[in-house]
mmCIF file of C-alpha atoms in Angstrom:
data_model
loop_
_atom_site.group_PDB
_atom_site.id
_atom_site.type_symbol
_atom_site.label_atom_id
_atom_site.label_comp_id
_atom_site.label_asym_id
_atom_site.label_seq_id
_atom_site.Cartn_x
_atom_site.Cartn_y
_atom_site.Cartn_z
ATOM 1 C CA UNK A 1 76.076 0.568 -44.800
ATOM 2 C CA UNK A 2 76.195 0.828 -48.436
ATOM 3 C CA UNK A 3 73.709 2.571 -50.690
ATOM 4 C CA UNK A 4 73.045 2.754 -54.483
ATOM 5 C CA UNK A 5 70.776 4.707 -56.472
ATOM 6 C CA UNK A 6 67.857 2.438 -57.591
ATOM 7 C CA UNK A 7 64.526 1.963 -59.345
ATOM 8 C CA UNK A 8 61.940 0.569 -56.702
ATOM 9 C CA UNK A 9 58.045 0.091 -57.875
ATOM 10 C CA UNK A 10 55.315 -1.211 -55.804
ATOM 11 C CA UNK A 11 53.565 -3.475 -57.108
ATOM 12 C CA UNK A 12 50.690 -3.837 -55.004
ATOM 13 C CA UNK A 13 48.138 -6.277 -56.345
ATOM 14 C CA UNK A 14 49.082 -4.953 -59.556
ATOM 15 C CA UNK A 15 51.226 -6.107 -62.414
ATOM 16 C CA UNK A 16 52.545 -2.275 -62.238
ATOM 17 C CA UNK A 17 52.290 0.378 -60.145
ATOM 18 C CA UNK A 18 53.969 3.212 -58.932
ATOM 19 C CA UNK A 19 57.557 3.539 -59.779
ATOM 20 C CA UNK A 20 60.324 6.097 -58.275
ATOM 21 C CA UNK A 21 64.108 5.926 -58.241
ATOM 22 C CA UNK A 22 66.233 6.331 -55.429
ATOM 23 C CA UNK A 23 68.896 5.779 -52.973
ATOM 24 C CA UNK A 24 68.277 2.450 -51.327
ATOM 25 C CA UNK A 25 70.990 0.997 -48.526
ATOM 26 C CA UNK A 26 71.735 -2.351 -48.148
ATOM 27 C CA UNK A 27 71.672 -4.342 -44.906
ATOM 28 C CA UNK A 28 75.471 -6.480 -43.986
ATOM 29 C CA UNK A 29 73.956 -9.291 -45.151
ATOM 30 C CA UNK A 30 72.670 -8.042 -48.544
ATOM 31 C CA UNK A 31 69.031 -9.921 -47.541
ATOM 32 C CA UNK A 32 67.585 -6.388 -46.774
ATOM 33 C CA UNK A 33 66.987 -2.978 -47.816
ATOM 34 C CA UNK A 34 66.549 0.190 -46.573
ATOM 35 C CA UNK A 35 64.333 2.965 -48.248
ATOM 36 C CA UNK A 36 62.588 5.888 -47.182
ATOM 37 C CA UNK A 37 62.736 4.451 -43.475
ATOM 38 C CA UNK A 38 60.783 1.332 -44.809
ATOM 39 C CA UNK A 39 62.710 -1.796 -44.733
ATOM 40 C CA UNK A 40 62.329 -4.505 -47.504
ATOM 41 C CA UNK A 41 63.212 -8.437 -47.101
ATOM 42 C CA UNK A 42 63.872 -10.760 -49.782
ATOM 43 C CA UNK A 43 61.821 -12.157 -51.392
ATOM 44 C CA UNK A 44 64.031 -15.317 -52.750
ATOM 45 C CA UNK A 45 62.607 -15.638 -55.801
ATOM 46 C CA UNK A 46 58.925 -16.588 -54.553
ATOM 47 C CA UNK A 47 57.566 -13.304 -55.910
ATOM 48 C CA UNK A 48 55.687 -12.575 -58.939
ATOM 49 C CA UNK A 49 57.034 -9.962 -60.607
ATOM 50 C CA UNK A 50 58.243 -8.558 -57.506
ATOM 51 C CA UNK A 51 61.799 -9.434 -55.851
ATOM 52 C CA UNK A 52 61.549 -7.407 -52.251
ATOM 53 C CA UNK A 53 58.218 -7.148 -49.971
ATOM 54 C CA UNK A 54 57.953 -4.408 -47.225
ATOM 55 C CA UNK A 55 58.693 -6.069 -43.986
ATOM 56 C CA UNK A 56 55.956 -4.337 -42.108
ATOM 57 C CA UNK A 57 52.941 -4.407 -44.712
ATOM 58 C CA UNK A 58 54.028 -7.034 -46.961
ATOM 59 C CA UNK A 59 53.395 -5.478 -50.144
ATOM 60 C CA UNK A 60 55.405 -6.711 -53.052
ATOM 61 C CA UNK A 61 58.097 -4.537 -54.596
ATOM 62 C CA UNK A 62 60.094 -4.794 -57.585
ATOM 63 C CA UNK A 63 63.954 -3.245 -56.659
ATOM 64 C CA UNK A 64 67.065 -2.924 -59.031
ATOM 65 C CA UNK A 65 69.559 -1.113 -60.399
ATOM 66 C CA UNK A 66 68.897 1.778 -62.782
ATOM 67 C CA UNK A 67 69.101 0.919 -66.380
ATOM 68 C CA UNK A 68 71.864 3.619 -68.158
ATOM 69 C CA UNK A 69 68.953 3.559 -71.645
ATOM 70 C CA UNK A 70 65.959 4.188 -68.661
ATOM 71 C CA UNK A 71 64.051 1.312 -70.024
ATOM 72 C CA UNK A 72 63.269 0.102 -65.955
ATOM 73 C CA UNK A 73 59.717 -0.465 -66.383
ATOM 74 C CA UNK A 74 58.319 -3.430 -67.167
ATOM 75 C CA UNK A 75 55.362 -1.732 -68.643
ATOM 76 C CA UNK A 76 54.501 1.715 -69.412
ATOM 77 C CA UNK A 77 54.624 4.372 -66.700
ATOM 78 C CA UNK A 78 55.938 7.569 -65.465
ATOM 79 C CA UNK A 79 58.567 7.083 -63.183
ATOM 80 C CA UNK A 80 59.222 9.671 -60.080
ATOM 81 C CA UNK A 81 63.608 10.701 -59.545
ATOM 82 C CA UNK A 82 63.967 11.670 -56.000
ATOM 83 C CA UNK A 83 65.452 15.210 -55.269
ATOM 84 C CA UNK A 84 68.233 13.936 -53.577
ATOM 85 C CA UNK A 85 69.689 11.862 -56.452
ATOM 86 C CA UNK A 86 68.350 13.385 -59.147
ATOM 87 C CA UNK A 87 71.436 15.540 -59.978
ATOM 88 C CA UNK A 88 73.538 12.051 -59.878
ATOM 89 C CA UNK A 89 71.240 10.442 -61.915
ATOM 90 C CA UNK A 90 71.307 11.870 -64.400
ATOM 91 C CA UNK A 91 74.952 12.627 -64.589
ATOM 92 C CA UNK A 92 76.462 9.006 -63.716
ATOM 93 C CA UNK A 93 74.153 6.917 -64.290
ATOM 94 C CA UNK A 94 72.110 8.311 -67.684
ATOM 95 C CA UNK A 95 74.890 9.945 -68.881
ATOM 96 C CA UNK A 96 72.381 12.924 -69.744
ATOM 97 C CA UNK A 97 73.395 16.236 -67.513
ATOM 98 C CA UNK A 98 71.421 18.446 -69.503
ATOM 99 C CA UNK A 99 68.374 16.133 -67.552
ATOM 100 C CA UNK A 100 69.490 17.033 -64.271
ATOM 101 C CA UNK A 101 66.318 19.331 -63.266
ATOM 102 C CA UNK A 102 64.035 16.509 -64.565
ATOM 103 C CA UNK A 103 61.570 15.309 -62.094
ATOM 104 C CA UNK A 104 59.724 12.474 -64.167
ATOM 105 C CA UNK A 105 60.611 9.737 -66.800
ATOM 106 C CA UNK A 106 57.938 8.249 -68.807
ATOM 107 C CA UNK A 107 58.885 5.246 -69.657
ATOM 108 C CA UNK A 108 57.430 2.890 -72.442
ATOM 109 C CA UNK A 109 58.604 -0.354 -70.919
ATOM 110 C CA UNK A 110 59.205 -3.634 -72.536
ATOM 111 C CA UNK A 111 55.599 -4.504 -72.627
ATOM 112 C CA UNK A 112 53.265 -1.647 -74.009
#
């Protein structure tokens, strides 16, 4: 299956939540997505603010692909890197290796 690097926040029943990037794999189809042994459907469009839901709990998510500037929030937060593509992250996608120990982002967002 393929995989990407990815920012993924939950959004709960919250506008924003908790926010962490990481590798995500994609299902043949494209419809789902695999993180952290949680698998996340689709959510067509029907979501508010929120693109993917958690198949088991059905808690909204919203998923994409890492922004090269970091801006991924919609509104301010810290965002968590996961250790395991942290080094990458910073490297190929920011462009910024002198970040590659960095744990956290905070992240204004484009709403304050």
């Amino acid at each position: 299956m393929k995989s990407r690097i990815m920012y993924i926040e939950c959004k709960g029943h919250e506008i924003s939540g908790p926010a962490r990037i990481g590798r995500v794999t994609f299902s043949k189809s494209g419809k789902s997505l695999y993180y952290q042994g949680r698998r996340f459907h689709t959510l067509s469009g029907s979501g508010f603010k929120a693109n993917y839901a958690d198949s088991e709990t059905r808690v909204q998510y919203w998923i994409s692909g890492c922004k090269r500037r970091g801006g991924d929030r919609l509104y301010s937060g810290t965002i968590e890197i996961d250790e395991d593509v942290r080094e990458e992250y910073w490297t190929k996608i920011r462009n910024l290796p002198d970040q590659k120990d960095k744990k956290l982002i905070r992240c204004v967002g484009k709403y304050y």
